[in-house]
Tab-separated table of N, CA and C in Angstrom:
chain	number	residue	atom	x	y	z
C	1	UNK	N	49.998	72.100	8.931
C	1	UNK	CA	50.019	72.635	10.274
C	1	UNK	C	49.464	71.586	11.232
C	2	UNK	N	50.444	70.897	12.278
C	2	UNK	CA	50.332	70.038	13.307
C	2	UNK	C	48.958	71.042	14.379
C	3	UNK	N	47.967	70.329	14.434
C	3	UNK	CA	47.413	71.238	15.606
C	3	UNK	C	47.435	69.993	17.014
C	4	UNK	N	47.652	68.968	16.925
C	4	UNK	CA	47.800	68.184	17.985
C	4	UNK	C	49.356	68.738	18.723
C	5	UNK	N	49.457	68.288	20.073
C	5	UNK	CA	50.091	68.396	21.257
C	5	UNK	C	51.140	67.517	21.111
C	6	UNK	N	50.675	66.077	20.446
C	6	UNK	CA	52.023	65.204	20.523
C	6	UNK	C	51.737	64.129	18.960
C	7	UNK	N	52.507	63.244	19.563
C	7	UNK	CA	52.297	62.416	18.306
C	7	UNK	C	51.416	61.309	18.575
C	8	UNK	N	50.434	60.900	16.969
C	8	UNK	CA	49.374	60.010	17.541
C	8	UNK	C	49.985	58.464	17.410
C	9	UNK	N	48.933	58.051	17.930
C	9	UNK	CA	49.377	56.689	18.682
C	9	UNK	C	48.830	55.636	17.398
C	10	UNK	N	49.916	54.587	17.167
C	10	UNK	CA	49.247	53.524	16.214
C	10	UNK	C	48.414	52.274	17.504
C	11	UNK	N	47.807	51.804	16.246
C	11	UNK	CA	47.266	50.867	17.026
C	11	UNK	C	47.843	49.400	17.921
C	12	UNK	N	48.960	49.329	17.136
C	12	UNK	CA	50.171	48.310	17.640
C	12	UNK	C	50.326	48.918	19.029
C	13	UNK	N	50.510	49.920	18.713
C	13	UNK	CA	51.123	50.814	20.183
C	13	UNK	C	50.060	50.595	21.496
C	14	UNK	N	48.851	50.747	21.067
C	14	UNK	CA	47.742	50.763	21.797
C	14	UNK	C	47.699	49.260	22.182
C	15	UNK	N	47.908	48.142	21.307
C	15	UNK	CA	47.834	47.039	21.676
C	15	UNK	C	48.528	46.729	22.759
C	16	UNK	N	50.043	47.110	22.734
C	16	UNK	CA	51.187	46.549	23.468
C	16	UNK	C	50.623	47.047	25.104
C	17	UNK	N	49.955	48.136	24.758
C	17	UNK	CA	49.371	48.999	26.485
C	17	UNK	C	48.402	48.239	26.908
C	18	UNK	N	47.847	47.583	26.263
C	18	UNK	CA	46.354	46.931	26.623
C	18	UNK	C	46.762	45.412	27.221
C	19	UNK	N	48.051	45.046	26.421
C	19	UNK	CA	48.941	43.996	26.963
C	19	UNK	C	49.523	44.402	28.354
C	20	UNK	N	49.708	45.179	28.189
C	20	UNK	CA	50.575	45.755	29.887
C	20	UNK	C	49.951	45.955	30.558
C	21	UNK	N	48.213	46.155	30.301
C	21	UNK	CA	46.969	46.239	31.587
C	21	UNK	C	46.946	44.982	31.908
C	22	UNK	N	46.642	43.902	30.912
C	22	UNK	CA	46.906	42.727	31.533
C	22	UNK	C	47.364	41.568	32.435
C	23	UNK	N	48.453	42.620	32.185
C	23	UNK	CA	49.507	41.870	32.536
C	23	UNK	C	49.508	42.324	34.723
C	24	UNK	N	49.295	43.584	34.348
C	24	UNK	CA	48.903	44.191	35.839
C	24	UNK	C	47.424	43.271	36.331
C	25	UNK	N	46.801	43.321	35.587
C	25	UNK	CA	45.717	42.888	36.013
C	25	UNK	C	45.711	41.148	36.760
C	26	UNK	N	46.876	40.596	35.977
C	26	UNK	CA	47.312	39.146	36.357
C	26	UNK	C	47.876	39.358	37.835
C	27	UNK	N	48.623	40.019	37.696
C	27	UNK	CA	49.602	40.290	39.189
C	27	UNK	C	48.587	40.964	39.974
C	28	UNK	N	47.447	41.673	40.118
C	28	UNK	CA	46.841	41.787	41.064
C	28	UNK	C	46.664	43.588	41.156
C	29	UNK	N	47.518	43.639	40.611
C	29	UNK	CA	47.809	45.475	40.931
C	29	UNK	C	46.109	46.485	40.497
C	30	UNK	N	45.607	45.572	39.420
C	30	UNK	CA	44.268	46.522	39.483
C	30	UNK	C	43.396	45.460	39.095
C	31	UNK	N	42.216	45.681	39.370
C	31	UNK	CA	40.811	44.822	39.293
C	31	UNK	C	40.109	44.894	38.261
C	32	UNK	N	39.363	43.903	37.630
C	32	UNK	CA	38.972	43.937	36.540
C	32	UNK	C	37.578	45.213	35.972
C	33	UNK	N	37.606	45.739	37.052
C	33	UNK	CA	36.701	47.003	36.737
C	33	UNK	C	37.457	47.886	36.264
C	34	UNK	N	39.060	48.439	36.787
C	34	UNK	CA	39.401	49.267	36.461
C	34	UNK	C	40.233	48.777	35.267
C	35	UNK	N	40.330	47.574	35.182
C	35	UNK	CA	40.963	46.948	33.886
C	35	UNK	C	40.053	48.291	32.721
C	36	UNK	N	38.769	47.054	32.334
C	36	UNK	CA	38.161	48.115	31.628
C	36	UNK	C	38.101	49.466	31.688
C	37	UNK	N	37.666	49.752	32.528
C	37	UNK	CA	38.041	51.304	32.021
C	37	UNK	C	39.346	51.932	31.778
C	38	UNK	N	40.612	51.622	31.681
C	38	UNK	CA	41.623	51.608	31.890
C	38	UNK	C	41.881	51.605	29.841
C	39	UNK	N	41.503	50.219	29.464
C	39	UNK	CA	41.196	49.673	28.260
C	39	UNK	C	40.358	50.308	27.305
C	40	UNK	N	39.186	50.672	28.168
C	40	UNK	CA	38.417	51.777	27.147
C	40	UNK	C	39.431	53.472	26.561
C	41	UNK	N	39.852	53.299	27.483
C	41	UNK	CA	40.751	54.805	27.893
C	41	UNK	C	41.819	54.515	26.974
C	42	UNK	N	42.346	53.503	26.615
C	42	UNK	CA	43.271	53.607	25.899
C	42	UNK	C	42.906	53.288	24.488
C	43	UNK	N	41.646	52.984	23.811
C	43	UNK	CA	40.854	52.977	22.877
C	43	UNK	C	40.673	54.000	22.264
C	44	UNK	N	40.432	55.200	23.338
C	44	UNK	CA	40.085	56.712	23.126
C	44	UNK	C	40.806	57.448	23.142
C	45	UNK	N	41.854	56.773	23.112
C	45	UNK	CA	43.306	57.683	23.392
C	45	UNK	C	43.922	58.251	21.725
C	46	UNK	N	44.384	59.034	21.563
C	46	UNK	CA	44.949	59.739	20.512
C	46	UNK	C	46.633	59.781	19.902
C	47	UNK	N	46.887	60.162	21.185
C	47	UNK	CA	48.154	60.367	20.532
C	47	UNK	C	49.404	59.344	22.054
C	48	UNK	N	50.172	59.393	21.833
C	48	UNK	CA	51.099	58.446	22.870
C	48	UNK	C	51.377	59.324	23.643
C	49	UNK	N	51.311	60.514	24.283
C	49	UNK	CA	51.675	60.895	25.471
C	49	UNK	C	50.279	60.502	26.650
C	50	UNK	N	49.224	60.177	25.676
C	50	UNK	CA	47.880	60.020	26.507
C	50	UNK	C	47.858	58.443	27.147
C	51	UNK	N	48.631	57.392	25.694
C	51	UNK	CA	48.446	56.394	25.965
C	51	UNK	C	49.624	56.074	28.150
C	52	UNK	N	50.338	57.194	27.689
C	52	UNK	CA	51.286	56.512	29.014
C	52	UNK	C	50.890	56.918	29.977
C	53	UNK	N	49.977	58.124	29.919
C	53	UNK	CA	49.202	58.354	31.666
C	53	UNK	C	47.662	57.374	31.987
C	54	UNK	N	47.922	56.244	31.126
C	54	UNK	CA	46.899	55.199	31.639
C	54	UNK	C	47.687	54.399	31.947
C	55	UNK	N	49.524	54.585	32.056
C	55	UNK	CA	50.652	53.624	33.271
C	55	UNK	C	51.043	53.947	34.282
C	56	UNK	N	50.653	55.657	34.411
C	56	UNK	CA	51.741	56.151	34.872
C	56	UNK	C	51.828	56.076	36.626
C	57	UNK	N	50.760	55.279	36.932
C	57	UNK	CA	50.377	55.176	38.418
C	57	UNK	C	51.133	53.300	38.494
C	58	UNK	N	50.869	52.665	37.727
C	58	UNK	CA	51.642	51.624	37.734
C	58	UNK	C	53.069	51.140	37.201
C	59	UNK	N	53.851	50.389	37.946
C	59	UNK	CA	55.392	49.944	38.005
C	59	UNK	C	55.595	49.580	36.363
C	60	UNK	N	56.656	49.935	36.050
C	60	UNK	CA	57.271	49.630	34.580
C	60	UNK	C	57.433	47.741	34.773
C	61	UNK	N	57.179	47.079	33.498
C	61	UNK	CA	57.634	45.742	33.895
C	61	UNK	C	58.168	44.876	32.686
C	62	UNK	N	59.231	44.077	33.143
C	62	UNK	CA	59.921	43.324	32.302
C	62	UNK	C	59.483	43.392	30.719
C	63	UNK	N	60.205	42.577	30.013
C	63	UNK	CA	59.657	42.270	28.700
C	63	UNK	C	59.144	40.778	28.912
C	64	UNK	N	59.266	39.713	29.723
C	64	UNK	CA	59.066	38.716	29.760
C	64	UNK	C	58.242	38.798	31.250
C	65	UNK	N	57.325	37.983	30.866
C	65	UNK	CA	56.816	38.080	32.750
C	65	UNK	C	57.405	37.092	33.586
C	66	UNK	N	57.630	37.470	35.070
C	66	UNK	CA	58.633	36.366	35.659
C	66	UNK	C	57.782	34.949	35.907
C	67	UNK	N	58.943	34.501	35.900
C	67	UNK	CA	58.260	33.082	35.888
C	67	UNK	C	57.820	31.905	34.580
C	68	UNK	N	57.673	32.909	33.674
C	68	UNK	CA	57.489	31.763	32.352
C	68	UNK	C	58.671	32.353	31.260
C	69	UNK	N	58.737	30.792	30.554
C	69	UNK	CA	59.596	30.411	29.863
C	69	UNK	C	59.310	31.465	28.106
C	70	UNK	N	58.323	31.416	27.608
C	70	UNK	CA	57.803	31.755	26.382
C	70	UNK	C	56.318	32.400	26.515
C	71	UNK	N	56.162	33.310	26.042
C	71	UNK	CA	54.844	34.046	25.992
C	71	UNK	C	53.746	33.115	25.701
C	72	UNK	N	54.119	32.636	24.737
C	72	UNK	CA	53.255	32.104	23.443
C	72	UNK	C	52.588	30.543	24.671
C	73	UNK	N	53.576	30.061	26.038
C	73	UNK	CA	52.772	29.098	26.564
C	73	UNK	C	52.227	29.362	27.538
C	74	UNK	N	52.050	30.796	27.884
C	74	UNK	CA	51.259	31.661	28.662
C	74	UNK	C	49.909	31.194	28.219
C	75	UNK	N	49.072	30.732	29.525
C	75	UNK	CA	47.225	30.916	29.360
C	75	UNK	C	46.581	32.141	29.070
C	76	UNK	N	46.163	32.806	27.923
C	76	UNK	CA	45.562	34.136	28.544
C	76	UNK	C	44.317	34.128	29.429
C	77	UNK	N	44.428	35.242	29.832
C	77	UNK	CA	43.583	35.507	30.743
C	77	UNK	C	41.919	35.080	30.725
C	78	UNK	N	41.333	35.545	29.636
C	78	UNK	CA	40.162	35.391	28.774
C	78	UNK	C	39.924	33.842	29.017
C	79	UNK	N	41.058	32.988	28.514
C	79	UNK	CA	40.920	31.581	28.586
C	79	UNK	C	40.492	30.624	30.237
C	80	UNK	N	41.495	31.528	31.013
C	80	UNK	CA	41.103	31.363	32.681
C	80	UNK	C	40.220	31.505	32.895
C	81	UNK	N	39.472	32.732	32.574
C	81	UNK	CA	38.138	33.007	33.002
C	81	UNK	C	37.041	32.041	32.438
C	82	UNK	N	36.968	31.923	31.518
C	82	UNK	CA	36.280	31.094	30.770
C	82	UNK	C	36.199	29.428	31.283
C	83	UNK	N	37.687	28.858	31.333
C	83	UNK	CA	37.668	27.752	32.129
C	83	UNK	C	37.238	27.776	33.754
C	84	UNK	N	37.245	29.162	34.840
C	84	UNK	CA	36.345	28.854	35.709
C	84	UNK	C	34.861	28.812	35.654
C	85	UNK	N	34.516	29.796	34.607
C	85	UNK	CA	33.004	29.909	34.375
C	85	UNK	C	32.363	28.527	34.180
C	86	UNK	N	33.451	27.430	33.447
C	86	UNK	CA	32.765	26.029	32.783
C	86	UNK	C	32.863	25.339	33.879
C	87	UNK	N	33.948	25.653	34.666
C	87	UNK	CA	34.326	24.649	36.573
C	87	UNK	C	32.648	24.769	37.782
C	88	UNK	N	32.392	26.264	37.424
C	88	UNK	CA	31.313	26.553	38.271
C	88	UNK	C	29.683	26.265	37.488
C	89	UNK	N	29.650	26.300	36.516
C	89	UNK	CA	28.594	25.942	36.254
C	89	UNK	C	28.267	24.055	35.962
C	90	UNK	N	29.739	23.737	35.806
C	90	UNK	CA	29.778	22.312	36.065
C	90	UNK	C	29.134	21.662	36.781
C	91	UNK	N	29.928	22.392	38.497
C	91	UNK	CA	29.701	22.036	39.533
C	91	UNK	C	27.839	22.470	40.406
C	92	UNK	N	27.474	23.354	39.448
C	92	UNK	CA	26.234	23.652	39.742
C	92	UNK	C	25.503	22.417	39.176
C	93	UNK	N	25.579	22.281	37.931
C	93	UNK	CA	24.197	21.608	37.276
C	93	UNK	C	24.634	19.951	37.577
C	94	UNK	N	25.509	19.502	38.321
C	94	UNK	CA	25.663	18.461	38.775
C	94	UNK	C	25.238	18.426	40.429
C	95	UNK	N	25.062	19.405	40.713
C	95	UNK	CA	24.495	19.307	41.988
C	95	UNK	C	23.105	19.350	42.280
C	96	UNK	N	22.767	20.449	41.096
C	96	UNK	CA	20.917	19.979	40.837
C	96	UNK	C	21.108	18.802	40.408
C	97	UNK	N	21.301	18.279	39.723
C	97	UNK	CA	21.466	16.735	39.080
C	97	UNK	C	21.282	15.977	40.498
C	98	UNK	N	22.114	15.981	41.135
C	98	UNK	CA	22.263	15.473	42.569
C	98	UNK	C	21.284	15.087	42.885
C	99	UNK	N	20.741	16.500	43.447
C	99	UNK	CA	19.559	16.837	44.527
C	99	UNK	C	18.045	16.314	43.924
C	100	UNK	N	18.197	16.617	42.323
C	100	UNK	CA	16.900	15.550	41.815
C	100	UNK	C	17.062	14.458	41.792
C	101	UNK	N	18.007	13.854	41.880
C	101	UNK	CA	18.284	12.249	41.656
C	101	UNK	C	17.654	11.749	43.118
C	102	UNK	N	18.130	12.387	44.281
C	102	UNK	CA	18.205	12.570	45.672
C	102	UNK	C	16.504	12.732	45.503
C	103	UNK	N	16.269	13.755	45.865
C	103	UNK	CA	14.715	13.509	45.951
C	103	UNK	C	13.658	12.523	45.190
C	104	UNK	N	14.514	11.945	44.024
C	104	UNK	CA	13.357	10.919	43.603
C	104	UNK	C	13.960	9.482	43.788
C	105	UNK	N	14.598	9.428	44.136
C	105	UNK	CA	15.287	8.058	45.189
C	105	UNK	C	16.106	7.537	44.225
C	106	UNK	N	16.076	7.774	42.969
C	106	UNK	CA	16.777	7.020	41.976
C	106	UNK	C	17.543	7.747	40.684
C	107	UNK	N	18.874	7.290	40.320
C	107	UNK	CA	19.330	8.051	39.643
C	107	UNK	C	18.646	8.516	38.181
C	108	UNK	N	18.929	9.614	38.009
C	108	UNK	CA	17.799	10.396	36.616
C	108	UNK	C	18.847	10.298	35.514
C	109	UNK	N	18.313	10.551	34.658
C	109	UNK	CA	18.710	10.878	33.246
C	109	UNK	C	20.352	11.842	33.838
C	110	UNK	N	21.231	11.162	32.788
C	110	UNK	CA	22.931	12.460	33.675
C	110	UNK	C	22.364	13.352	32.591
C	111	UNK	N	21.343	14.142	32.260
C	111	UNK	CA	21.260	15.655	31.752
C	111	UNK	C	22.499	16.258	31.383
C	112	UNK	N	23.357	16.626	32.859
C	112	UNK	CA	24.450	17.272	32.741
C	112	UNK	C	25.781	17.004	31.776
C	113	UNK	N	25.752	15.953	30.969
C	113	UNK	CA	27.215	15.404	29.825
C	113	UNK	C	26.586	16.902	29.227
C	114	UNK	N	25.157	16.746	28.772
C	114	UNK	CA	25.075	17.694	27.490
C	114	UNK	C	25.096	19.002	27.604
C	115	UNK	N	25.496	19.716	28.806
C	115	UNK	CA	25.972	20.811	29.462
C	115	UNK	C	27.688	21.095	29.312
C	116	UNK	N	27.989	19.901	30.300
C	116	UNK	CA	29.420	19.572	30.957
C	116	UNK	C	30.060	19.467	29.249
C	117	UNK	N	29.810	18.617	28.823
C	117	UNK	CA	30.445	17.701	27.685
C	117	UNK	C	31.024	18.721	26.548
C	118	UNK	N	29.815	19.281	25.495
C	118	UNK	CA	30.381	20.154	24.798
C	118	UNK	C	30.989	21.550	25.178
C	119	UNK	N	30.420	21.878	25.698
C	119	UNK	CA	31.441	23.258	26.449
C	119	UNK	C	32.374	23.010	26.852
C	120	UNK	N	33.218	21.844	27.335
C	120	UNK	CA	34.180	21.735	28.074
C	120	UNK	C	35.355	21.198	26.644
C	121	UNK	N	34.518	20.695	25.852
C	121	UNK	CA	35.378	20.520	24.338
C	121	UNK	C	35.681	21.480	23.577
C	122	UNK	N	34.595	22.265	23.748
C	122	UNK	CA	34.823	23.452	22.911
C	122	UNK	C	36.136	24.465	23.379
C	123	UNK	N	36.657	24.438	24.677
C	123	UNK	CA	37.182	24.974	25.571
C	123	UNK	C	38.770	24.546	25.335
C	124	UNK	N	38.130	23.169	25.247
C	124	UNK	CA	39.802	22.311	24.976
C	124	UNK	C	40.308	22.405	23.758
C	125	UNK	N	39.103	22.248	22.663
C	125	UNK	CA	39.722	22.692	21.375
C	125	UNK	C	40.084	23.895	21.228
C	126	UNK	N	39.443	24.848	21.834
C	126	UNK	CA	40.300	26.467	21.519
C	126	UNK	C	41.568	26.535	22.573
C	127	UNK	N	41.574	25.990	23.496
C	127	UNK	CA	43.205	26.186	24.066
C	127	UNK	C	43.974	25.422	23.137
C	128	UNK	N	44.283	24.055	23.089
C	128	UNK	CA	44.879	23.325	22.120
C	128	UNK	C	45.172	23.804	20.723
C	129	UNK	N	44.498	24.649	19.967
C	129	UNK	CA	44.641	25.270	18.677
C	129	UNK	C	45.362	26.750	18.512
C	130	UNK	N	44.788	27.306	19.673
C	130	UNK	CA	45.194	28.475	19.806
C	130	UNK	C	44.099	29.253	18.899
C	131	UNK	N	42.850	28.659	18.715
C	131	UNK	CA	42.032	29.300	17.987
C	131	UNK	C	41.109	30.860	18.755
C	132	UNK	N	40.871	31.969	18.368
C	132	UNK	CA	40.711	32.962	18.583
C	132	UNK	C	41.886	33.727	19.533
C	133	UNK	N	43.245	32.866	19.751
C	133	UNK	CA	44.217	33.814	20.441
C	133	UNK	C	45.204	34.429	19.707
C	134	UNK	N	45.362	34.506	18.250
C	134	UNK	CA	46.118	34.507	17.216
C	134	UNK	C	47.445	33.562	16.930
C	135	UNK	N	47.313	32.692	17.951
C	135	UNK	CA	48.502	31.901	17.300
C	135	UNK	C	48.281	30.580	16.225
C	136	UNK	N	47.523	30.553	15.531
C	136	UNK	CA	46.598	29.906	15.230
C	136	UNK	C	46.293	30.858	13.657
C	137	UNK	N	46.911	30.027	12.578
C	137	UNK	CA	47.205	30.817	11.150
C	137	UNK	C	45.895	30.922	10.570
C	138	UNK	N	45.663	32.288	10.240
C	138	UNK	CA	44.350	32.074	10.030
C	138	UNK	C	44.696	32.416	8.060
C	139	UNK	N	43.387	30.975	7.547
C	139	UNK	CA	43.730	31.452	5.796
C	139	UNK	C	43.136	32.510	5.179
C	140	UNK	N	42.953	33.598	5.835
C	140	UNK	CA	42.324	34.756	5.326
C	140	UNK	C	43.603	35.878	5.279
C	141	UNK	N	44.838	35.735	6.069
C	141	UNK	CA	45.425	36.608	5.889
C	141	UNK	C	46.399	36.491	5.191
């Protein structure tokens, strides 16, 4: 005896929705606050008639997003963010760098490589690999 309302939702399914918040979220249509909750909501979601009233206020959209050639050479999002976070804190601790160099008349120790330097590798090696975005074969599976 079915006591649910509809049919439940796999997790593939849930994925592909969480892809399609994204994807809104790129184009502008909702903000990263309501991203999440949006995302949580579809976490908690049960069955697939629930998963589609976390779309149903936003436009149906392509299978390909306009403008690019292949998914797979799409930046994700995660990765953007991440590369401004390393742009702004760059640009911070080189400006204290600056301003102490500046107040003691002479250039100091560049501190900042060992800031700037590995984070910004670490950054390049996970875009370049595709490491933690799944394209990137992992030997466990």
């Amino acid at each position: 005896m079915d006591i649910s309302t509809g049919t439940r939702a796999s997790n593939a399914e849930r994925d592909k929705v969480v892809r399609l918040l994204a994807r809104h979220l790129e184009d502008g249509r909702i903000d990263l606050a309501e991203y999440d909750e949006r995302t949580a909501q579809v976490y908690k979601t049960t069955t697939k008639d629930d998963l589609q009233l976390v779309l149903t206020d936003l436009p149906k959209l392509s299978k390909e997003p306009a403008g690019q050639k292949a998914s797979a050479a799409r930046i994700p999002i995660w990765q953007k963010i991440e590369g401004t976070s390393w742009l702004g804190v760059s640009l911070l601790v080189l400006a204290i760098w600056g301003a102490i160099s500046l107040s003691v008349g002479e250039f100091t120790y560049p501190w900042p490589i060992w800031v700037i330097g590995p984070w910004g590798a670490v950054l390049v090696f996970r875009m370049l690999t595709g490491w933690e975005s799944g394209r990137c074969a992992s030997p466990l599976r």
